[in-house]
Amino acid sequence: NSMLSWQRTAFHFQPEKNWMNDPNGPLFYKGWYHFFYQYNPNAAVWGDIVWGHAVSRDLIHWLHLPLAMVADQWYDVQGVWTGSATILPDGKVMMLYTGSTNESVQVQNLAYPADHDDPLLLDWVKHPGNPVLVPPPGIHHKDFRDPTTAWQTSEGKWRITIGSKVNKTGIALIYDTDDFVNFELKDGFLHGVPGTGMWECVDFYPVAVAGGDGLDTSANGAGVRHVVKASLDDDRHDYYAIGTYDEEAGKWYPDNPAIDVGIGIRYDYGIFYASKTFFDQSKQRRILWGWIGEWDSEAADVRKGWASLQGMPRTVVLDTKTGSNLLQWPVEESESLRLRSKEFKNVVAKPGAVVPIKLEAATQVCELEHWCFWRMQLDIVAELELDKEAVDRVVESDEEFKCSSSSSKGAAHRGALGPFGLLVLSEETLSEQTPVYFYVVKGKNATLRTYFCADQSRSSLANDVNKQIYGSSVPVLKGEKFRVRMLVDHSIIESFAQGGRSVITSRVYPTKAIYGAARLFLFNNATEAGVTASIKVWQMNSAFIRPFPNL
Ligand code: DQQ
């Protein structure tokens, strides 16, 4: 169906068909990156969940393998749900996952590779003593899921955390184990936050204060901070906070309780959920995977025959400049897809202007659809500046600004110092456009605050798609320009501001701004200041994502 096929992505991970959700058990093993995922082999909607499996040498090109685990035991017959891998010091892999039992009880199960010499880890054995954990007293049988990667205590025990809730308080339970079979529940919780509801897919990991390399999940001590992440079932966003881990007490404390887990910072202000990190021991980095759902209707998904993507894997490090947030950035291998590029230096957009960024000569005509795909496959890096003298001149402006509010006109709003940014997947006449932009607010005492937003409200003429406007404030330090990198891939736009301090992932479904009709513009809806931009745009190659040959 050619009307719908343009929506399939070219370099984001997707199964060939049907429904996918959470990333599961990512790891690097004997030269291969392994990626497992929640998968419905039977339909393009959630249900009948099993573990899909794919391998890659570089996190970009993927080979699909047979299903790793199916729902064939009483303790996972209603679903082989989310789990995580732990690599033991001797190289063995322990996979803990949640099963939904024949009675819909959430239990934790252990699985391991049948053959540790097989780099593809094709066959998985479910431990005969499963389940290894059942809901403890006081925990509802449907609120106990998604075990993390285990980390080691100084005593040499392995420790995991599992998300749950008590009343409306989201919590992370902790257990210690020697063998991944017998577990001891620790008193209290690793952490909990009132009002946040069920914590799904909790993640817990160390980051280096000095930035740079990623850390093994067991790293602890001086120079290490710890991150707790929870996926809030109630509002479907992934929230993290940075804090201190007290190993002995089995507790974690946020640096700033006002931005605790679930009430503060999100990994991504767009659509991004059930994420999970792993430590890539081959390149000493921590990599974040996140599930990107659809924002069209379920009927459209069924028509397409598939639903969901995974975000481009992102490295995560502490932002050493602010100390209060992480930096997320597409893995460096993403740059291997860059083909020809075009650079636009010092493009000026006066207040109110929309300036076309011409990606090729006007004579280059898109006759065949596939020749024109490339306008929907871009890597864009832009640096923008507001006229300094205008910023100084403006007195207080828009102090109540928020990217999304019920009255928001999004990118069409005009303030003194914003919005300004790029229009991507835009049609020539702007009948369809997705603005990704900055908005500067000047407060009392001339303090400046910057917002980073994406506006889906004019992204498609179709009416069965979500058209929210979203974003947040982003730290812009003294002397920094406004910077954004955007990966555009057919129906997804991942936008990273200020080196990854704030990220917004958009799913968009234009009907006209597709193939050769997809255009790029610089826009400036600020009333008081001009914008100068330098923009580099690469055409992105397609990745090979296909079945493993001869299996
Ligand atoms: N998805 C899984 C659960 C998890 C949820 C089921 C999060 O294990 O809590 O598909 O999206």
Coordinates of C-alpha atoms and ligand atoms in Angstrom, one line a residue:
N1 CA 0.0 0.0 0.0
S2 CA 2.0 2.9 -1.3
M3 CA -0.1 5.5 0.5
L4 CA 1.1 4.1 3.8
S5 CA 4.5 2.7 3.0
W6 CA 6.2 6.1 3.2
Q7 CA 5.5 6.1 6.9
R8 CA 7.8 3.1 7.5
T9 CA 11.2 4.3 8.7
A10 CA 14.5 3.7 7.1
F11 CA 17.0 3.8 9.9
H12 CA 14.9 3.2 13.1
F13 CA 14.6 -0.3 14.4
Q14 CA 11.3 -1.9 13.4
P15 CA 10.1 -5.6 13.0
E16 CA 8.9 -6.5 9.5
K17 CA 5.3 -6.4 10.7
N18 CA 2.9 -6.3 13.6
W19 CA 3.1 -4.7 17.0
M20 CA 6.2 -3.9 19.1
N21 CA 6.6 -2.2 22.4
D22 CA 9.3 -2.1 25.2
P23 CA 13.0 -2.7 24.6
N24 CA 14.1 -5.8 26.5
G25 CA 17.4 -7.2 27.7
P26 CA 19.8 -5.2 25.5
L27 CA 23.4 -6.4 25.7
F28 CA 26.6 -6.7 23.8
Y29 CA 27.8 -10.3 23.5
K30 CA 30.6 -11.9 21.6
G31 CA 30.8 -9.1 19.0
W32 CA 27.0 -8.6 18.6
Y33 CA 24.6 -6.2 20.0
H34 CA 21.4 -8.0 21.0
F35 CA 18.1 -6.4 21.0
F36 CA 14.9 -8.0 22.4
Y37 CA 11.5 -6.4 22.4
Q38 CA 7.9 -6.8 23.4
Y39 CA 6.2 -8.2 20.3
N40 CA 2.8 -9.4 19.1
P41 CA 3.4 -11.9 16.3
N42 CA -0.3 -11.9 15.4
A43 CA -1.5 -8.4 15.0
A44 CA -0.6 -4.7 14.9
V45 CA -2.1 -4.0 18.3
W46 CA -0.8 -4.9 21.8
G47 CA -1.5 -8.5 22.9
D48 CA -0.1 -12.1 22.8
I49 CA 3.2 -10.7 23.9
V50 CA 6.4 -12.6 23.3
W51 CA 10.1 -11.6 22.9
G52 CA 11.3 -10.6 19.5
H53 CA 15.0 -10.7 18.9
A54 CA 17.5 -9.0 16.5
V55 CA 21.3 -8.6 16.3
S56 CA 23.6 -6.0 15.0
R57 CA 27.3 -5.3 14.7
D58 CA 26.9 -1.5 15.0
L59 CA 23.4 -0.7 16.5
I60 CA 22.3 0.6 13.1
H61 CA 22.0 -2.4 10.7
W62 CA 19.9 -5.2 12.2
L63 CA 19.2 -8.9 11.4
H64 CA 15.9 -10.3 12.7
L65 CA 16.2 -13.6 14.5
P66 CA 13.6 -16.1 15.5
L67 CA 11.5 -15.2 18.6
A68 CA 13.7 -15.6 21.7
M69 CA 10.9 -16.6 24.1
V70 CA 7.2 -17.4 23.6
A71 CA 4.3 -17.7 26.1
D72 CA 4.5 -21.5 26.7
Q73 CA 4.5 -21.9 30.5
W74 CA 1.8 -21.4 33.1
Y75 CA 3.9 -18.6 34.6
D76 CA 4.1 -16.5 31.4
V77 CA 1.2 -17.8 29.3
Q78 CA -0.6 -14.5 29.4
G79 CA 2.6 -12.7 28.3
V80 CA 6.4 -12.8 28.3
W81 CA 6.8 -9.3 29.5
T82 CA 9.6 -6.9 30.1
G83 CA 13.0 -7.8 31.5
S84 CA 16.7 -7.1 31.6
A85 CA 20.0 -8.9 31.1
T86 CA 22.9 -9.2 33.5
I87 CA 26.3 -10.4 32.3
L88 CA 28.2 -12.2 35.1
P89 CA 31.9 -11.8 35.5
D90 CA 32.4 -15.2 33.9
G91 CA 30.5 -14.0 30.8
K92 CA 27.3 -16.0 31.5
V93 CA 24.0 -14.1 30.8
M94 CA 21.1 -14.1 33.2
M95 CA 17.8 -12.8 31.8
L96 CA 15.1 -11.8 34.3
Y97 CA 11.7 -11.0 33.0
T98 CA 8.1 -10.6 34.1
G99 CA 5.6 -13.3 33.3
S100 CA 1.8 -12.8 33.4
T101 CA 0.6 -16.1 34.7
N102 CA -2.5 -18.2 33.8
E103 CA -4.2 -16.3 36.7
S104 CA -2.8 -12.8 35.6
V105 CA -0.4 -12.7 38.5
Q106 CA 2.8 -10.8 37.7
V107 CA 5.9 -12.9 38.6
Q108 CA 9.6 -12.8 37.8
N109 CA 11.2 -15.5 35.8
L110 CA 14.8 -16.5 35.0
A111 CA 16.0 -17.5 31.6
Y112 CA 19.5 -18.1 30.2
P113 CA 21.1 -19.0 26.9
A114 CA 21.0 -22.7 26.0
D115 CA 24.5 -22.4 24.5
H116 CA 26.8 -19.7 25.8
D117 CA 29.1 -20.3 22.8
D118 CA 26.5 -19.2 20.4
P119 CA 27.2 -15.5 19.7
L120 CA 23.6 -15.2 18.3
L121 CA 22.1 -16.5 21.6
L122 CA 19.3 -18.2 19.5
D123 CA 18.0 -20.6 22.1
W124 CA 16.8 -19.6 25.6
V125 CA 16.1 -22.0 28.5
K126 CA 13.5 -21.0 31.1
H127 CA 14.7 -22.0 34.5
P128 CA 12.8 -25.1 35.7
G129 CA 12.2 -23.5 39.1
N130 CA 10.3 -20.5 37.7
P131 CA 8.9 -18.3 38.9
V132 CA 11.8 -17.0 41.0
L133 CA 9.7 -14.2 42.5
V134 CA 6.1 -13.7 43.3
P135 CA 4.4 -10.5 44.5
P136 CA 5.4 -9.9 48.2
P137 CA 2.8 -9.3 50.9
G138 CA 1.1 -5.9 50.5
I139 CA 1.8 -5.7 46.8
H140 CA -1.1 -6.1 44.4
H141 CA -0.6 -9.1 42.0
K142 CA -0.9 -6.8 39.0
D143 CA 1.7 -4.3 40.3
F144 CA 4.9 -6.2 40.2
R145 CA 6.9 -6.0 37.0
D146 CA 10.0 -5.2 34.9
P147 CA 13.1 -6.4 36.8
T148 CA 16.3 -4.4 36.1
T149 CA 19.8 -5.4 35.2
A150 CA 21.4 -6.6 38.5
W151 CA 24.3 -4.7 40.0
Q152 CA 26.8 -6.0 42.6
T153 CA 27.0 -4.9 46.2
S154 CA 30.3 -4.6 47.9
E155 CA 29.6 -7.9 49.7
G156 CA 29.4 -9.5 46.3
K157 CA 25.7 -10.1 46.2
W158 CA 23.6 -9.2 43.2
R159 CA 20.8 -6.6 43.6
I160 CA 17.8 -5.8 41.4
T161 CA 14.9 -3.4 41.6
I162 CA 11.4 -4.0 40.5
G163 CA 8.7 -1.4 39.9
S164 CA 5.4 -1.3 41.9
K165 CA 3.1 1.0 43.8
V166 CA 1.4 1.3 47.1
N167 CA -1.8 3.2 46.9
K168 CA -0.7 6.1 44.6
T169 CA 2.9 6.0 45.6
G170 CA 5.2 4.7 42.8
I171 CA 8.0 2.5 44.3
A172 CA 11.1 0.5 43.4
L173 CA 11.4 -2.7 45.5
I174 CA 14.8 -4.1 46.0
Y175 CA 16.0 -7.7 46.3
D176 CA 19.4 -9.3 46.8
T177 CA 20.5 -12.7 45.4
D178 CA 23.5 -14.9 45.0
D179 CA 22.3 -17.1 42.2
F180 CA 19.3 -15.3 40.5
V181 CA 17.1 -18.1 41.8
N182 CA 16.8 -17.3 45.5
F183 CA 16.0 -13.7 46.4
E184 CA 15.8 -11.7 49.6
L185 CA 13.5 -8.7 49.8
K186 CA 15.2 -5.8 51.4
D187 CA 13.3 -3.6 53.9
G188 CA 11.7 -0.5 52.6
F189 CA 12.2 0.6 49.0
L190 CA 15.1 1.9 46.9
H191 CA 12.9 4.9 46.4
G192 CA 9.2 6.0 46.1
V193 CA 7.4 9.1 45.2
P194 CA 3.8 9.9 46.3
G195 CA 1.2 10.6 43.6
T196 CA 3.2 9.1 40.7
G197 CA 1.3 5.8 40.5
M198 CA 2.6 2.5 39.1
W199 CA 6.3 2.6 38.2
E200 CA 7.0 0.5 35.1
C201 CA 10.4 -0.3 33.6
V202 CA 12.4 1.1 36.5
D203 CA 16.0 1.7 35.6
F204 CA 18.9 2.3 38.0
Y205 CA 22.5 3.1 36.9
P206 CA 25.6 5.0 37.7
V207 CA 27.0 8.0 35.8
A208 CA 30.4 9.5 36.2
V209 CA 30.6 13.0 37.7
A210 CA 33.5 13.8 35.3
G211 CA 31.3 12.8 32.3
G212 CA 33.0 11.0 29.5
D213 CA 32.7 7.2 29.6
G214 CA 29.7 5.2 30.7
L215 CA 30.0 3.0 33.8
D216 CA 29.3 -0.6 34.4
T217 CA 26.0 -1.0 36.3
S218 CA 27.9 -2.1 39.4
A219 CA 30.2 0.9 39.6
N220 CA 30.0 2.9 42.8
G221 CA 32.0 5.1 45.0
A222 CA 33.7 8.5 44.7
G223 CA 33.0 10.3 41.4
V224 CA 29.7 8.4 40.8
R225 CA 26.1 9.6 40.9
H226 CA 23.1 7.4 40.4
V227 CA 20.1 7.8 38.2
V228 CA 16.7 6.4 38.9
K229 CA 14.2 6.3 36.0
A230 CA 10.5 5.3 36.1
S231 CA 8.0 5.0 33.3
L232 CA 4.8 6.3 34.7
D233 CA 1.9 4.1 33.7
D234 CA -0.6 6.9 34.5
D235 CA 1.0 9.6 32.2
R236 CA 3.0 7.5 29.8
H237 CA 6.3 9.4 30.1
D238 CA 9.8 8.4 31.3
Y239 CA 11.1 10.5 34.2
Y240 CA 14.6 10.4 35.7
A241 CA 16.4 12.0 38.5
I242 CA 20.0 12.2 39.6
G243 CA 21.0 11.4 43.2
T244 CA 22.9 9.5 45.7
Y245 CA 22.8 5.7 46.3
D246 CA 23.3 4.5 49.8
E247 CA 24.3 0.8 49.3
E248 CA 24.1 -0.2 52.9
A249 CA 20.6 1.2 53.5
G250 CA 19.5 0.1 50.0
K251 CA 18.2 3.6 49.4
W252 CA 18.6 6.3 46.8
Y253 CA 18.1 10.0 47.5
P254 CA 17.4 12.7 44.8
D255 CA 19.8 15.6 44.6
N256 CA 16.8 17.9 44.4
P257 CA 13.5 16.6 45.8
A258 CA 11.6 19.2 43.8
I259 CA 12.6 17.4 40.7
D260 CA 12.3 13.9 42.0
V261 CA 11.5 10.8 39.8
G262 CA 8.1 11.3 38.1
I263 CA 7.7 15.0 39.0
G264 CA 10.8 16.5 37.4
I265 CA 12.8 15.8 34.3
R266 CA 11.8 13.6 31.4
Y267 CA 14.1 11.8 29.1
D268 CA 12.0 13.0 26.2
Y269 CA 9.2 15.6 26.0
G270 CA 7.6 13.9 23.0
I271 CA 6.7 10.2 22.6
F272 CA 9.2 7.9 24.3
Y273 CA 8.4 5.2 26.9
A274 CA 9.5 2.1 28.7
S275 CA 13.1 2.9 28.1
K276 CA 16.1 0.9 29.3
T277 CA 19.8 1.5 29.4
F278 CA 22.7 -1.0 29.2
F279 CA 26.4 -0.7 29.6
D280 CA 28.2 -1.4 26.3
Q281 CA 31.5 -2.9 27.5
S282 CA 32.9 -2.8 24.0
K283 CA 32.9 1.0 23.8
Q284 CA 32.7 1.9 27.5
R285 CA 29.4 3.7 27.1
R286 CA 25.9 3.5 28.5
I287 CA 23.2 3.3 25.8
L288 CA 19.5 4.2 26.2
W289 CA 16.8 2.4 24.2
G290 CA 13.2 3.7 24.2
W291 CA 10.0 2.6 22.7
I292 CA 8.4 5.1 20.3
G293 CA 4.7 4.4 19.8
E294 CA 2.3 5.5 17.1
W295 CA 0.2 8.7 17.4
D296 CA -2.2 7.7 14.6
S297 CA -5.3 5.7 15.2
E298 CA -5.4 2.0 16.0
A299 CA -7.4 1.5 12.8
A300 CA -4.5 3.1 10.8
D301 CA -2.0 0.8 12.5
V302 CA -4.1 -2.2 11.6
R303 CA -4.2 -0.9 8.0
K304 CA -0.5 -0.4 7.9
G305 CA 0.1 -3.8 9.4
W306 CA 2.6 -2.5 11.9
A307 CA 2.9 -0.3 14.9
S308 CA 5.8 1.3 16.8
L309 CA 9.5 2.0 16.4
Q310 CA 12.5 2.1 18.7
G311 CA 14.3 5.4 19.0
M312 CA 17.8 5.8 17.7
P313 CA 19.9 4.3 20.5
R314 CA 21.3 7.2 22.6
T315 CA 24.4 7.5 24.7
V316 CA 23.7 8.9 28.2
V317 CA 26.2 10.8 30.3
L318 CA 25.9 13.4 33.1
D319 CA 26.0 16.9 31.8
T320 CA 29.1 18.1 33.6
K321 CA 28.3 21.8 32.8
T322 CA 25.0 21.9 34.6
G323 CA 25.4 18.8 36.9
S324 CA 21.7 18.6 37.1
N325 CA 20.7 16.8 33.9
L326 CA 21.8 14.0 31.6
L327 CA 22.9 14.5 28.0
Q328 CA 21.4 12.1 25.4
W329 CA 23.0 11.8 22.0
P330 CA 22.4 9.5 19.0
V331 CA 25.1 6.8 19.1
E332 CA 28.1 7.9 17.0
E333 CA 27.3 5.0 14.5
S334 CA 24.3 7.0 13.4
E335 CA 26.8 9.2 11.5
S336 CA 27.8 6.3 9.3
L337 CA 24.5 6.7 7.5
R338 CA 25.3 10.3 6.5
L339 CA 25.5 10.6 2.7
R340 CA 26.0 13.9 0.8
S341 CA 25.5 17.1 2.8
K342 CA 24.7 20.7 2.1
E343 CA 25.7 23.6 4.3
F344 CA 24.0 26.9 4.8
K345 CA 26.0 29.6 6.6
N346 CA 24.6 32.7 8.2
V347 CA 21.1 32.5 7.0
V348 CA 19.2 35.4 8.3
A349 CA 15.5 35.3 9.2
K350 CA 14.0 38.7 10.1
P351 CA 11.1 38.9 12.6
G352 CA 8.1 37.1 10.9
A353 CA 10.2 35.5 8.1
V354 CA 10.1 31.9 6.8
V355 CA 13.2 31.2 4.7
P356 CA 13.4 28.1 2.5
I357 CA 16.4 25.9 2.9
K358 CA 16.8 24.4 -0.6
L359 CA 18.1 20.9 -0.4
E360 CA 18.8 20.5 -4.1
A361 CA 18.8 22.3 -7.4
A362 CA 15.3 23.1 -8.6
T363 CA 15.8 21.1 -11.7
Q364 CA 16.2 17.9 -9.8
V365 CA 12.8 16.3 -10.1
C366 CA 11.4 13.4 -8.1
E367 CA 9.9 11.2 -10.7
L368 CA 10.0 7.9 -8.8
E369 CA 9.0 7.7 -5.2
H370 CA 12.1 6.0 -4.0
W371 CA 14.4 8.6 -5.5
C372 CA 12.7 11.2 -3.3
F373 CA 12.7 9.3 -0.1
W374 CA 15.8 11.1 0.9
R375 CA 14.0 14.3 1.7
M376 CA 12.3 12.3 4.5
Q377 CA 15.7 10.9 5.7
L378 CA 17.8 13.7 7.1
D379 CA 20.3 14.5 9.8
I380 CA 20.1 18.2 10.5
V381 CA 22.5 20.1 12.7
A382 CA 21.7 23.8 13.3
E383 CA 23.1 26.7 15.4
L384 CA 20.9 29.7 15.9
E385 CA 21.5 33.1 17.3
L386 CA 19.1 35.9 18.3
D387 CA 20.2 39.5 17.5
K388 CA 22.0 40.4 20.7
E389 CA 21.1 44.1 20.7
A390 CA 17.4 43.1 20.4
V391 CA 17.6 40.7 23.3
D392 CA 19.2 43.5 25.4
R393 CA 16.5 46.0 24.4
V394 CA 13.5 43.8 25.2
V395 CA 12.0 44.2 28.6
E396 CA 10.1 41.5 30.4
S397 CA 8.3 39.2 28.0
D398 CA 6.0 36.2 28.2
E399 CA 6.7 35.1 31.7
E400 CA 3.9 32.6 31.8
F401 CA 5.1 30.9 28.6
K402 CA 4.8 27.1 28.3
C403 CA 5.3 25.0 25.2
S404 CA 1.9 23.4 25.6
S405 CA -1.1 25.0 27.3
S406 CA -4.7 24.7 26.2
S407 CA -4.6 28.2 24.7
S408 CA -1.2 27.8 23.1
K409 CA -0.9 28.6 19.4
G410 CA 2.3 26.8 19.3
A411 CA 4.8 28.0 16.7
A412 CA 2.2 30.4 15.4
H413 CA 2.3 32.4 18.5
R414 CA 4.4 35.6 18.3
G415 CA 6.4 36.8 21.3
A416 CA 9.2 39.2 21.6
L417 CA 12.0 36.6 21.5
G418 CA 10.4 33.6 20.0
P419 CA 9.5 31.2 18.6
F420 CA 12.3 30.5 16.1
G421 CA 13.6 27.3 14.6
L422 CA 13.0 24.9 11.8
L423 CA 10.0 23.7 9.9
V424 CA 10.5 20.1 8.9
L425 CA 8.4 17.7 6.8
S426 CA 6.8 20.9 5.5
E427 CA 4.8 21.3 2.3
E428 CA 5.7 24.1 0.0
T429 CA 2.7 26.3 1.0
L430 CA 3.1 25.3 4.6
S431 CA -0.3 23.6 4.7
E432 CA 1.6 20.9 6.6
Q433 CA 4.6 21.6 8.7
T434 CA 6.2 20.4 11.9
P435 CA 8.0 23.3 13.7
V436 CA 10.8 22.5 16.2
Y437 CA 11.8 25.6 17.9
F438 CA 13.3 27.7 20.7
Y439 CA 11.4 30.3 22.7
V440 CA 13.2 32.8 24.9
V441 CA 11.5 34.4 27.8
K442 CA 12.9 37.4 29.6
G443 CA 12.0 37.7 33.2
K444 CA 12.6 40.2 36.0
N445 CA 16.2 41.3 36.4
A446 CA 16.8 40.5 32.7
T447 CA 17.0 36.8 33.4
L448 CA 16.6 34.7 30.3
R449 CA 14.9 31.3 30.2
T450 CA 14.8 29.2 27.0
Y451 CA 12.1 26.7 26.0
F452 CA 12.5 24.0 23.5
C453 CA 9.3 22.8 21.8
A454 CA 7.8 20.9 19.0
D455 CA 4.4 21.7 17.5
Q456 CA 2.5 18.8 15.8
S457 CA -0.7 20.8 15.4
R458 CA -0.2 21.5 11.7
S459 CA 1.9 18.3 11.0
S460 CA -0.8 16.6 9.0
L461 CA -4.1 17.3 7.3
A462 CA -5.3 13.9 8.5
N463 CA -7.6 14.1 11.5
D464 CA -7.1 10.7 13.2
V465 CA -3.6 11.7 14.5
N466 CA -2.5 13.2 17.8
K467 CA -1.5 16.9 17.2
Q468 CA -0.1 17.9 20.6
I469 CA 2.4 20.7 21.2
Y470 CA 5.1 19.8 23.7
G471 CA 8.4 20.7 25.1
S472 CA 10.1 22.1 28.2
S473 CA 12.7 24.6 29.4
V474 CA 16.3 23.8 28.5
P475 CA 19.4 25.1 30.1
V476 CA 21.3 27.5 27.7
L477 CA 24.5 28.6 29.4
K478 CA 26.2 32.0 29.0
G479 CA 27.9 32.3 25.6
E480 CA 26.1 29.2 24.2
K481 CA 24.2 29.4 20.9
F482 CA 20.9 27.7 20.5
R483 CA 21.8 24.3 19.1
V484 CA 19.7 21.5 17.7
R485 CA 20.3 18.2 16.0
M486 CA 17.3 16.5 14.3
L487 CA 17.0 13.0 12.9
V488 CA 14.1 13.0 10.4
D489 CA 13.0 9.5 9.3
H490 CA 9.7 9.4 7.4
S491 CA 7.3 9.5 10.3
I492 CA 9.6 10.3 13.2
I493 CA 11.6 13.3 14.1
E494 CA 14.0 13.1 17.0
S495 CA 15.2 16.5 18.1
F496 CA 18.1 17.0 20.5
A497 CA 18.7 20.5 21.9
Q498 CA 21.9 21.9 23.5
G499 CA 23.9 18.8 22.9
G500 CA 21.1 16.5 24.3
R501 CA 20.0 18.4 27.4
S502 CA 16.5 18.2 26.2
V503 CA 15.0 15.8 23.7
I504 CA 11.7 15.7 21.9
T505 CA 10.5 12.8 19.7
S506 CA 7.6 13.5 17.4
R507 CA 5.6 11.0 15.3
V508 CA 4.1 12.8 12.4
Y509 CA 1.9 11.7 9.6
P510 CA 1.8 14.3 6.8
T511 CA -0.3 13.6 3.8
K512 CA 1.2 16.1 1.4
A513 CA 4.6 16.9 2.7
I514 CA 6.0 13.5 1.7
Y515 CA 8.6 12.3 -0.8
G516 CA 9.8 15.1 -3.0
A517 CA 7.3 17.5 -1.6
A518 CA 8.9 17.4 1.9
R519 CA 10.6 20.8 2.4
L520 CA 12.7 22.4 5.1
F521 CA 12.5 26.0 6.3
L522 CA 14.0 28.3 8.8
F523 CA 11.3 30.4 10.6
N524 CA 11.3 33.2 13.0
N525 CA 8.1 34.3 14.7
A526 CA 9.8 36.5 17.2
T527 CA 8.6 40.1 16.8
E528 CA 11.6 41.9 18.2
A529 CA 14.7 40.0 17.2
G530 CA 16.2 38.6 14.0
V531 CA 17.7 35.2 13.8
T532 CA 21.0 34.1 12.2
A533 CA 21.4 30.4 11.6
S534 CA 24.0 28.0 10.3
I535 CA 22.5 24.7 9.1
K536 CA 24.1 21.5 7.8
V537 CA 21.9 18.9 6.3
W538 CA 22.8 15.4 5.4
Q539 CA 20.8 13.0 3.3
M540 CA 20.7 9.8 5.4
N541 CA 21.1 6.3 3.9
S542 CA 18.7 3.5 4.8
A543 CA 19.9 0.9 7.3
F544 CA 19.7 -2.8 6.5
I545 CA 17.1 -4.2 8.8
R546 CA 16.0 -7.6 7.5
P547 CA 15.8 -11.3 8.4
F548 CA 19.1 -13.1 9.2
P549 CA 20.0 -15.0 6.0
N550 CA 19.8 -18.8 6.1
L551 CA 18.3 -19.3 9.5
Ligands
DQQ1 N1 5.0 -3.2 28.9 C1 5.2 -4.6 29.4 C2 5.2 -4.5 30.8 C3 5.6 -3.1 31.1 C4 4.9 -2.4 30.0 C5 4.1 -5.4 28.8 C6 5.4 -1.0 29.8 O1 6.1 -5.5 31.4 O2 5.3 -2.7 32.4 O3 4.1 -5.4 27.4 O4 5.1 -0.5 28.5

